[in-house]
mmCIF file of C-alpha atoms in Angstrom:
data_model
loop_
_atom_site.group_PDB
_atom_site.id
_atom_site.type_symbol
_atom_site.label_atom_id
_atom_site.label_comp_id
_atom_site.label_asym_id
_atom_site.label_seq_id
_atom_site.Cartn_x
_atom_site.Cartn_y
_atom_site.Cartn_z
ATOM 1 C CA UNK A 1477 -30.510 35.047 51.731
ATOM 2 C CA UNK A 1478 -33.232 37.721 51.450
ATOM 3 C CA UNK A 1479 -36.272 37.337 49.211
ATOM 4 C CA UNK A 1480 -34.957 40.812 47.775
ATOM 5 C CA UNK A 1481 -31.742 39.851 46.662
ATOM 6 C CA UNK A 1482 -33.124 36.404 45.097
ATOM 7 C CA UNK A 1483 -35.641 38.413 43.163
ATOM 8 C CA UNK A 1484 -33.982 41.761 42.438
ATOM 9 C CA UNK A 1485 -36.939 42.865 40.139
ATOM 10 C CA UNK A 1486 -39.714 42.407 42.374
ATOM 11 C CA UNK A 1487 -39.199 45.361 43.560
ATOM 12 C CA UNK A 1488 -39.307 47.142 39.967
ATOM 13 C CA UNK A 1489 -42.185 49.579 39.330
ATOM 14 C CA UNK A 1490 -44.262 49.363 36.243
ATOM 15 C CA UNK A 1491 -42.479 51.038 34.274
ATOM 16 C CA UNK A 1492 -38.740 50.031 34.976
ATOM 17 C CA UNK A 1493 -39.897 46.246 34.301
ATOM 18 C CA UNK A 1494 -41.531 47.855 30.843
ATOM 19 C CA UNK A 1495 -38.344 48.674 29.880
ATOM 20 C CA UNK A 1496 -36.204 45.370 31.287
ATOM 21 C CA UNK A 1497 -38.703 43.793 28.920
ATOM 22 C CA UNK A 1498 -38.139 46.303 26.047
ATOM 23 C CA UNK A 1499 -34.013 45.975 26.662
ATOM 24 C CA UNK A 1500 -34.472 41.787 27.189
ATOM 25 C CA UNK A 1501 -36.860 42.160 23.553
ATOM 26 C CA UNK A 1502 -34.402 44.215 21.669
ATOM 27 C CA UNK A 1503 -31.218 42.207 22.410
ATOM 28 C CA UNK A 1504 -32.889 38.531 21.362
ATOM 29 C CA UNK A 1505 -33.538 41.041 18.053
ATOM 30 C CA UNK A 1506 -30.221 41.929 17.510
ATOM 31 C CA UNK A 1507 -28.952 38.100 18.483
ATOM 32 C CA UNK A 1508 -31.711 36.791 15.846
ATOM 33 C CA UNK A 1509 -30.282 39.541 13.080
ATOM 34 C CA UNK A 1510 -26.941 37.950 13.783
ATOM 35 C CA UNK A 1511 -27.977 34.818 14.046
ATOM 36 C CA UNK A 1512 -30.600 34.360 10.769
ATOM 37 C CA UNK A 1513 -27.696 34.269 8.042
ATOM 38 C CA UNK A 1514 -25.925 31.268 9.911
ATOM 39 C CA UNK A 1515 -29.276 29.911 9.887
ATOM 40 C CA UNK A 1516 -29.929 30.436 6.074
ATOM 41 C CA UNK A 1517 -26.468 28.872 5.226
ATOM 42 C CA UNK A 1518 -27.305 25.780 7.758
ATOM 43 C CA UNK A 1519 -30.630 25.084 5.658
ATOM 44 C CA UNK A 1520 -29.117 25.779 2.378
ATOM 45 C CA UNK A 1521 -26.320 22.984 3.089
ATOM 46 C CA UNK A 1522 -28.870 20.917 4.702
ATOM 47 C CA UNK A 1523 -31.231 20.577 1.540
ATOM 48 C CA UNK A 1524 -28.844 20.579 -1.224
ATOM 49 C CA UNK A 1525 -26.929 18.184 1.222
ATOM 50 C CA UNK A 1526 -30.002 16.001 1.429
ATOM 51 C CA UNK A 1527 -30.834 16.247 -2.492
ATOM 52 C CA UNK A 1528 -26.991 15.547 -3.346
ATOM 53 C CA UNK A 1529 -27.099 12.325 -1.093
ATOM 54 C CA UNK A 1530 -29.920 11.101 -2.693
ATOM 55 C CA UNK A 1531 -28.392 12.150 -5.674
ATOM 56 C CA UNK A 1532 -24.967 10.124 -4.836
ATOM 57 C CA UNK A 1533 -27.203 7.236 -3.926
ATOM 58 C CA UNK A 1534 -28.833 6.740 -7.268
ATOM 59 C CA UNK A 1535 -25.142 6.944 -9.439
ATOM 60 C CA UNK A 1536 -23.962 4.463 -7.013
ATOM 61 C CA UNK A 1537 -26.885 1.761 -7.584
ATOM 62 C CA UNK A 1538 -26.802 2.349 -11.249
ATOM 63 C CA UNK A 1539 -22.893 1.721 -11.356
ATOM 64 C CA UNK A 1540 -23.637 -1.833 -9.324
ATOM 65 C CA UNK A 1541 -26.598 -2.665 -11.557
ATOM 66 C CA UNK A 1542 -24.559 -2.245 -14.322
ATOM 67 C CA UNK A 1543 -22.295 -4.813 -13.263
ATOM 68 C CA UNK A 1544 -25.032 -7.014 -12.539
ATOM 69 C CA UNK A 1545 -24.289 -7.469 -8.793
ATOM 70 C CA UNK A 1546 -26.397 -8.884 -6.472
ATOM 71 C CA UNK A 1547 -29.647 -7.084 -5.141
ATOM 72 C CA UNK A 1548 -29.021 -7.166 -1.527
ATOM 73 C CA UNK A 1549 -25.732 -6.381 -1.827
ATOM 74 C CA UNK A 1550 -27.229 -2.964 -3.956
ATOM 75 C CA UNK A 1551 -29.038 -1.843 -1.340
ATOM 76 C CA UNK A 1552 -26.956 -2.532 1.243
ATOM 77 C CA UNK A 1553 -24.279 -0.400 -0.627
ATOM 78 C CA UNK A 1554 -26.660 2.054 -1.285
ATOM 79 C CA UNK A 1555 -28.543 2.326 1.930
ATOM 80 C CA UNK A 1556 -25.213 2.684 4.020
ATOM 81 C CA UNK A 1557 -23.363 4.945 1.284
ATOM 82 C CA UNK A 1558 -26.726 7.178 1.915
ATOM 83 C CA UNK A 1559 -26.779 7.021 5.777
ATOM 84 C CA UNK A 1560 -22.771 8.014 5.504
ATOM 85 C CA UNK A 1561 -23.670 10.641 2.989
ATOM 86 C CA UNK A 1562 -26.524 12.497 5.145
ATOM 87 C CA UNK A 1563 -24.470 12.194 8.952
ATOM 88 C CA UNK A 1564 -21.944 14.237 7.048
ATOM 89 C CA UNK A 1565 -24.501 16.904 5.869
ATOM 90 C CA UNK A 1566 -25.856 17.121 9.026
ATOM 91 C CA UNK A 1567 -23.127 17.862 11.218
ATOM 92 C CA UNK A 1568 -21.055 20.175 8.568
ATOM 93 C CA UNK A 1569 -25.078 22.071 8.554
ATOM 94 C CA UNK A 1570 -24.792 21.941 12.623
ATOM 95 C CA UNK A 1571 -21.644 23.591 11.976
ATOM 96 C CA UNK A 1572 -22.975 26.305 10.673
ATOM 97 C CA UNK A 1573 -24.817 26.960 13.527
ATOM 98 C CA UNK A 1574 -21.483 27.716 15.718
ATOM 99 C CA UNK A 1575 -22.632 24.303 17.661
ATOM 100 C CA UNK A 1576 -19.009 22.610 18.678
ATOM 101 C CA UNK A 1577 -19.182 19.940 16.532
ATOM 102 C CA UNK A 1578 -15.983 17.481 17.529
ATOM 103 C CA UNK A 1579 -17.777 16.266 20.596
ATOM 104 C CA UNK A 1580 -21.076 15.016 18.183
ATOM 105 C CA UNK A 1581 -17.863 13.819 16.002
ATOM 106 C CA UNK A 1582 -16.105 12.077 18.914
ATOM 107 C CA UNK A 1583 -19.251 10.449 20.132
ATOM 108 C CA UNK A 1584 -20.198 9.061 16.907
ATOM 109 C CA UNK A 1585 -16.676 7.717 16.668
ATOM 110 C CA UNK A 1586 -16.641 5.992 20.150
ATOM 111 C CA UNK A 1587 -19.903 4.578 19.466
ATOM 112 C CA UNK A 1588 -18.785 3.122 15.769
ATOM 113 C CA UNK A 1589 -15.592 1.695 17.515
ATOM 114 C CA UNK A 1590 -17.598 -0.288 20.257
ATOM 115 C CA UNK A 1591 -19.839 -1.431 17.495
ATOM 116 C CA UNK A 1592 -17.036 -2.494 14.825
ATOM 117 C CA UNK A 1593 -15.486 -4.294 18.172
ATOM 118 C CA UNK A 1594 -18.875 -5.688 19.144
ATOM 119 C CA UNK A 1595 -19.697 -6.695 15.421
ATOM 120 C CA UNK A 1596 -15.882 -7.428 14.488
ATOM 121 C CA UNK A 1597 -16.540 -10.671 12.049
ATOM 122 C CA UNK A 1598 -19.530 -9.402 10.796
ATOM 123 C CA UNK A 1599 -17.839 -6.043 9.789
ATOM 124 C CA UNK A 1600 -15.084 -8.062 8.211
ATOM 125 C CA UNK A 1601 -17.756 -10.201 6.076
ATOM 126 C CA UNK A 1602 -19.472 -7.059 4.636
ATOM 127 C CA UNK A 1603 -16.092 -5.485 3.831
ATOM 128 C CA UNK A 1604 -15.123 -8.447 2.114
ATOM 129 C CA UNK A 1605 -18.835 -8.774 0.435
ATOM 130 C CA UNK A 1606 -18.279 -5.209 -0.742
ATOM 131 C CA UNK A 1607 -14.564 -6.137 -1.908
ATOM 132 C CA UNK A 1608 -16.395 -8.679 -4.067
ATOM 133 C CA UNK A 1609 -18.750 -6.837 -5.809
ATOM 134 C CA UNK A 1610 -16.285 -4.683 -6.835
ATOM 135 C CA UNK A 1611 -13.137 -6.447 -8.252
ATOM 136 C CA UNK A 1612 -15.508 -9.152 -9.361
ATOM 137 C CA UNK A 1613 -12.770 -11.999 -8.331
ATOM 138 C CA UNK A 1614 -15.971 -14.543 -9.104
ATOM 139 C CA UNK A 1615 -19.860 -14.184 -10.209
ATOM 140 C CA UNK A 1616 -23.106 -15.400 -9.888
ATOM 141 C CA UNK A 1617 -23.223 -18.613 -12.217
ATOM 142 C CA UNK A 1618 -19.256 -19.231 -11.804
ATOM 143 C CA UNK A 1619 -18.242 -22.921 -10.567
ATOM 144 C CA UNK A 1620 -15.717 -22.272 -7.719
ATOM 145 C CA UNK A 1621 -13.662 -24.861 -5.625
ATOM 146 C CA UNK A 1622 -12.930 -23.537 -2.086
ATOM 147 C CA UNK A 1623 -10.905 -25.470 0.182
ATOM 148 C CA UNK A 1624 -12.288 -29.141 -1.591
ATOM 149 C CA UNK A 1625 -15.866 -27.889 -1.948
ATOM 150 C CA UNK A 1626 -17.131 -27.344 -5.625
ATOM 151 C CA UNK A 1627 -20.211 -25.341 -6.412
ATOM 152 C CA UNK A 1628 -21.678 -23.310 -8.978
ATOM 153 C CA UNK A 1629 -22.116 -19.685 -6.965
ATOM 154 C CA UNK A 1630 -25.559 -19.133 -6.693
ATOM 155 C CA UNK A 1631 -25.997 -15.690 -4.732
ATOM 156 C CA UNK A 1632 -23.179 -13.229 -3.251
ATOM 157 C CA UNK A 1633 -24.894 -11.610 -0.182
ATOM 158 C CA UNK A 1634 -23.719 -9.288 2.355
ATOM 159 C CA UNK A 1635 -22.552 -11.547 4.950
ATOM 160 C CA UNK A 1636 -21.615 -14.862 2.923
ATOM 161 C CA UNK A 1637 -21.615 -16.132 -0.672
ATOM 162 C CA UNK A 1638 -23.735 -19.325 -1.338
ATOM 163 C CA UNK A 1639 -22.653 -22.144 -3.770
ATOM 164 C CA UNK A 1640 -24.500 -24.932 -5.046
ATOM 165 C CA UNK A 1641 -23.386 -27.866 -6.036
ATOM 166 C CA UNK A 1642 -23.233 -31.203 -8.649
ATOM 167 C CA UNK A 1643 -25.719 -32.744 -6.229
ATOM 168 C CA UNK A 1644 -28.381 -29.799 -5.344
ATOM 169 C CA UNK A 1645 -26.615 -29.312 -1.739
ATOM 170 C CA UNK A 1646 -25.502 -25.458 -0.448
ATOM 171 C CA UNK A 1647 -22.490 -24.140 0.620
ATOM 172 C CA UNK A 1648 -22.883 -20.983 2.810
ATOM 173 C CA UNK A 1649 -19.329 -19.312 3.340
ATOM 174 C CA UNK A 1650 -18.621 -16.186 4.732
ATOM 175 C CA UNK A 1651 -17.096 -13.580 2.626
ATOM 176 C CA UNK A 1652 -14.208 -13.030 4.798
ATOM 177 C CA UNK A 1653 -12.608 -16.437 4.026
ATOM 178 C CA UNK A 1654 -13.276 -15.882 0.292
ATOM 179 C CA UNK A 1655 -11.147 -12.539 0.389
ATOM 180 C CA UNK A 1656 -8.019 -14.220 2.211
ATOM 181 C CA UNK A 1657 -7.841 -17.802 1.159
ATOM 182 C CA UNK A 1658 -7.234 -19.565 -2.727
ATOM 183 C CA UNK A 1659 -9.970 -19.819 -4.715
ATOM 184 C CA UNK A 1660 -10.004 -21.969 -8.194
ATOM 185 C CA UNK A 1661 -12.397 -20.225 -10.659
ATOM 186 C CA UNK A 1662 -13.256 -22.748 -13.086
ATOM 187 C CA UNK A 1663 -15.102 -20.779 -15.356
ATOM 188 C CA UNK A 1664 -13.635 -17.477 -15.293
ATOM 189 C CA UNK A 1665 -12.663 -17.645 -19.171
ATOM 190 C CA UNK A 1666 -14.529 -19.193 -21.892
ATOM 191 C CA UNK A 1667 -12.602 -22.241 -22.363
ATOM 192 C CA UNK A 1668 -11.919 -24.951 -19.989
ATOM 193 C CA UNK A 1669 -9.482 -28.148 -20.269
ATOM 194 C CA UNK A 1670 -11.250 -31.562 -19.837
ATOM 195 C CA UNK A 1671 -8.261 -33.960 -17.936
ATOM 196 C CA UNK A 1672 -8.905 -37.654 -18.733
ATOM 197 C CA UNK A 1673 -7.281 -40.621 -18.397
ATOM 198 C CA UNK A 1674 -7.558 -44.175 -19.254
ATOM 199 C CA UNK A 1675 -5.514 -47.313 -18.282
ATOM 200 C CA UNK A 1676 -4.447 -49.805 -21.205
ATOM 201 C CA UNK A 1677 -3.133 -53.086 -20.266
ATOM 202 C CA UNK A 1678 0.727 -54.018 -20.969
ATOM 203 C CA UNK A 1679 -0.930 -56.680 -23.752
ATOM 204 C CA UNK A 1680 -2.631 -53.593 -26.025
ATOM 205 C CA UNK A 1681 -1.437 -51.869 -28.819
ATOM 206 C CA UNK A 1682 -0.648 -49.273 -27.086
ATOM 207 C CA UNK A 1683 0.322 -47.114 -30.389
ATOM 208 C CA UNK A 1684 -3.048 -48.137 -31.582
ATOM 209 C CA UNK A 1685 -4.882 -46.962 -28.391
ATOM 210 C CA UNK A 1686 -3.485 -43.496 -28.870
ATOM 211 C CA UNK A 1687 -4.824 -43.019 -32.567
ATOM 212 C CA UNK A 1688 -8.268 -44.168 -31.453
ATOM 213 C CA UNK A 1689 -8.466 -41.834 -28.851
ATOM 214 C CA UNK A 1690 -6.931 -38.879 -31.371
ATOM 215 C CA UNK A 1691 -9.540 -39.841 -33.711
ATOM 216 C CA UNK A 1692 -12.143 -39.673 -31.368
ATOM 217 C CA UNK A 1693 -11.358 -36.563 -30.009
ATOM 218 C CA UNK A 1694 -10.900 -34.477 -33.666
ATOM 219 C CA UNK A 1695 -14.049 -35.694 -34.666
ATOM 220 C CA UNK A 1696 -15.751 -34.602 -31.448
ATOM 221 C CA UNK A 1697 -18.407 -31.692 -32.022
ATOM 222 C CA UNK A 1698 -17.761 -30.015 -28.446
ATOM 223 C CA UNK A 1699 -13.581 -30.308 -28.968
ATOM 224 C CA UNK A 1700 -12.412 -26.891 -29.530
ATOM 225 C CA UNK A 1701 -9.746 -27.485 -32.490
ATOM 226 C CA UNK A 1702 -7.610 -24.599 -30.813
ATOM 227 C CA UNK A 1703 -6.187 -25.570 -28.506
ATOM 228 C CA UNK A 1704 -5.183 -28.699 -29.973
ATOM 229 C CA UNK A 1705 -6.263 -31.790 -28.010
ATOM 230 C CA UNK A 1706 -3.625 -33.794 -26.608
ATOM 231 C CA UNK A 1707 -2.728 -37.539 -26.302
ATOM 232 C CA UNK A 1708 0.079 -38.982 -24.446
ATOM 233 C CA UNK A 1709 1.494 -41.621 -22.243
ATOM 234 C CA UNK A 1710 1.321 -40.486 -18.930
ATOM 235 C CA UNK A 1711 2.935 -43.565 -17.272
ATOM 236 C CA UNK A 1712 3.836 -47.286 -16.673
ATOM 237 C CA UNK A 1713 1.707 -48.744 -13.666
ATOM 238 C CA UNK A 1714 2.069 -52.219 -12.170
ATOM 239 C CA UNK A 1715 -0.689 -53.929 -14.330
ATOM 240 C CA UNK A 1716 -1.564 -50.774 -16.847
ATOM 241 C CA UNK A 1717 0.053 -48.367 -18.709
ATOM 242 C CA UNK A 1718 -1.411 -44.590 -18.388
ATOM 243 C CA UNK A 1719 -2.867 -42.153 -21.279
ATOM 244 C CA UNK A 1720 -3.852 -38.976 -21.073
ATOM 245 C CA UNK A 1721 -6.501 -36.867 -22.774
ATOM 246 C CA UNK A 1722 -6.374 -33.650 -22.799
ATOM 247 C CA UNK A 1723 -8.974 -31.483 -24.440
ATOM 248 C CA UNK A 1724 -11.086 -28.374 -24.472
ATOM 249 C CA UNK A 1725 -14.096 -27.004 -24.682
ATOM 250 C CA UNK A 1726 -16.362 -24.564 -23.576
ATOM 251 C CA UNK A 1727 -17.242 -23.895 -19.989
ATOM 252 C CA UNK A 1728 -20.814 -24.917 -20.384
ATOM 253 C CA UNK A 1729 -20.299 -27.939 -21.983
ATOM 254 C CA UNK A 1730 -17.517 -29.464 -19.725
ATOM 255 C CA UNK A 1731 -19.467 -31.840 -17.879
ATOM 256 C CA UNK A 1732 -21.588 -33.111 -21.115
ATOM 257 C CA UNK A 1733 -18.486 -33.235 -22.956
ATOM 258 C CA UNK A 1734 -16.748 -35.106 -19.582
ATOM 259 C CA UNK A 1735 -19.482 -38.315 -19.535
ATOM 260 C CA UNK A 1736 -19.923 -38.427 -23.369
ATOM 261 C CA UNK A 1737 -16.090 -38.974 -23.219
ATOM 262 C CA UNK A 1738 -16.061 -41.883 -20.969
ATOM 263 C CA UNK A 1739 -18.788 -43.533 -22.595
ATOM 264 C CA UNK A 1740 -17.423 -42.875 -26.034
ATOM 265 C CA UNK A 1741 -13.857 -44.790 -24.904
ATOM 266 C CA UNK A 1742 -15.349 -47.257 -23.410
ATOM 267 C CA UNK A 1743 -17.435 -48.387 -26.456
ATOM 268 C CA UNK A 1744 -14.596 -48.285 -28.818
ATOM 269 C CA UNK A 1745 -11.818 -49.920 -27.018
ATOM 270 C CA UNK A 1746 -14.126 -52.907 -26.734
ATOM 271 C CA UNK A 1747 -15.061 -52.328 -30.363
ATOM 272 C CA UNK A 1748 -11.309 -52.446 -31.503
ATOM 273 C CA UNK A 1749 -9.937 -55.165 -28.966
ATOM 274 C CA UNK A 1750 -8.037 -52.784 -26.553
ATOM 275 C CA UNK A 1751 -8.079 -54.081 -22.796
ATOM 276 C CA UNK A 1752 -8.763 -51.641 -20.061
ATOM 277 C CA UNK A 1753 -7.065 -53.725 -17.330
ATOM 278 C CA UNK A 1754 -8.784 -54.571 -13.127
ATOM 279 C CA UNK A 1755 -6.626 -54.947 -10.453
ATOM 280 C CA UNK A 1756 -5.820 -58.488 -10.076
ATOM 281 C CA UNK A 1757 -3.754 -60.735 -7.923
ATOM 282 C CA UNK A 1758 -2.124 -63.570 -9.565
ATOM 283 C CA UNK A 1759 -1.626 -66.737 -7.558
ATOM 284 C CA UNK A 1760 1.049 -69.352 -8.800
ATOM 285 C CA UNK A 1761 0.790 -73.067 -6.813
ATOM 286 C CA UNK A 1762 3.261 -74.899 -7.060
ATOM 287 C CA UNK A 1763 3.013 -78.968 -6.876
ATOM 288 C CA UNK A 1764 5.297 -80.278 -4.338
ATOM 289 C CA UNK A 1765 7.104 -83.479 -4.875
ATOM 290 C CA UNK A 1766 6.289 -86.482 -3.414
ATOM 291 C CA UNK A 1767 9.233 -88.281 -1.300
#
């Protein structure tokens, strides 16, 4: 190939490459006339966009705060709720532009699937953390059992929600399991029911037994008087015979009210003669005759 034909303006004179120059000039003109209104629209969405996001942003954490959810799960809610907010008002001002925008959206997509795959449980423990701080199935300060572990929920983070329990340990668990499996709430409503029972040997007055433990019970100050406490023979064991206490009180003061209880019965059924019962074996021997 000639040098000529590669360069077919090297040959121009002065004045034909004046007005190549003047021809090239005027049409980037014309292109930028056509072009500046896109451009005006593009920054228009972009900064209202932006301000809106941030905007969105602040409702959001205000809502959360207001149902006194946890901090890190705030800004985590936040922070991803404003990342989400300002892809969107980028690419619809990119659109603007005439840029073909479904490839940017198809590679964002292909690159969120191989994360979420990548990242699968931890995706499904910040769903489920954000499932919790909405519907609120639990709090911070409610005592939970969760598959035989008791604790009184001490922080709900993004990943897992931490219990503490009777005897200072933690529970870590993630949120995913707290979304799919039972979960007792013992303190969800005001009141809770204190279950007691004591064992009263066959030899008691067993009627007797009952009214002392009624008594006791009315005349408790942290018995709620509605619902009425209740007293009953729960059932005839080998050496004992069963009763049950049942009572309530508030949440706070089930555990207070729990030992006082215990003490309580056992000071007045030695006070008023009735027997709480051991296990014991009973041996008879019999003397054998002599021939």
């Amino acid at each position: 190939m000639s040098t000529e034909a590669t360069l077919p303006f090297i040959n121009e004179t002065p004045q034909e490459s004046l007005s190549t120059l003047q021809n090239w000039l005027d049409g980037l003109w014309q292109w930028g006339l056509a072009f500046l209104p896109k451009l005006l629209v593009a920054a228009a969405i972009f900064f209202l966009g932006w301000w809106l996001s941030k905007a969105i942003t602040r409702l959001i954490r205000k809502t959360l705060e207001k149902g006194r959810a946890e901090k890190a799960a705030v800004s985590f809610v936040c922070s991803f709720s404003l990342c989400a907010l300002r892809i969107i008002v980028i690419i619809s001002a990119i659109a603007q532009l005439g840029v073909n925008v479904v490839s940017i959206v198809t590679a964002i997509g292909a690159a969120a699937v191989t994360v979420g795959l990548a990242l699968q449980d931890s995706m499904s423990n910040i769903a489920s953390g954000i499932l919790i701080i909405i519907n609120k199935p639990f709090k911070v300060g409610d005592y939970l059992e969760f598959e035989g572990l008791q604790g009184t929920v001490s922080k709900i983070e993004i990943f897992n929600t931490r219990l503490n329990t009777i005897d200072n340990k933690e529970i870590i668990i993630p949120n995913s399991r707290l979304t799919v499996e039972n979960v007792i709430n013992y303190t969800s409503h005001e009141l809770r029911r204190v279950d007691l029972t004591y064992q009263v040997s066959y030899q008691s007055d067993i009627l007797k037994a009952k009214r002392l433990l009624m008594d006791l019970v009315q005349s408790h100050a942290m018995v709620c008087k509605d619902p009425q406490p209740i007293v009953g023979i729960a059932g005839h064991n080998e050496s004992s015979i069963s009763i049950d206490v049942k009572i309530w009180c508030k949440k706070d003061l089930y555990w207070d009210l729990y030992y006082d209880m215990q003490e309580k019965v056992k000071l007045l059924f030695d006070e008023e003669g009735i027997d709480i019962p051991y296990e014991q074996i009973v041996v008879h021997m019999e003397k054998q005759k002599e021939n």
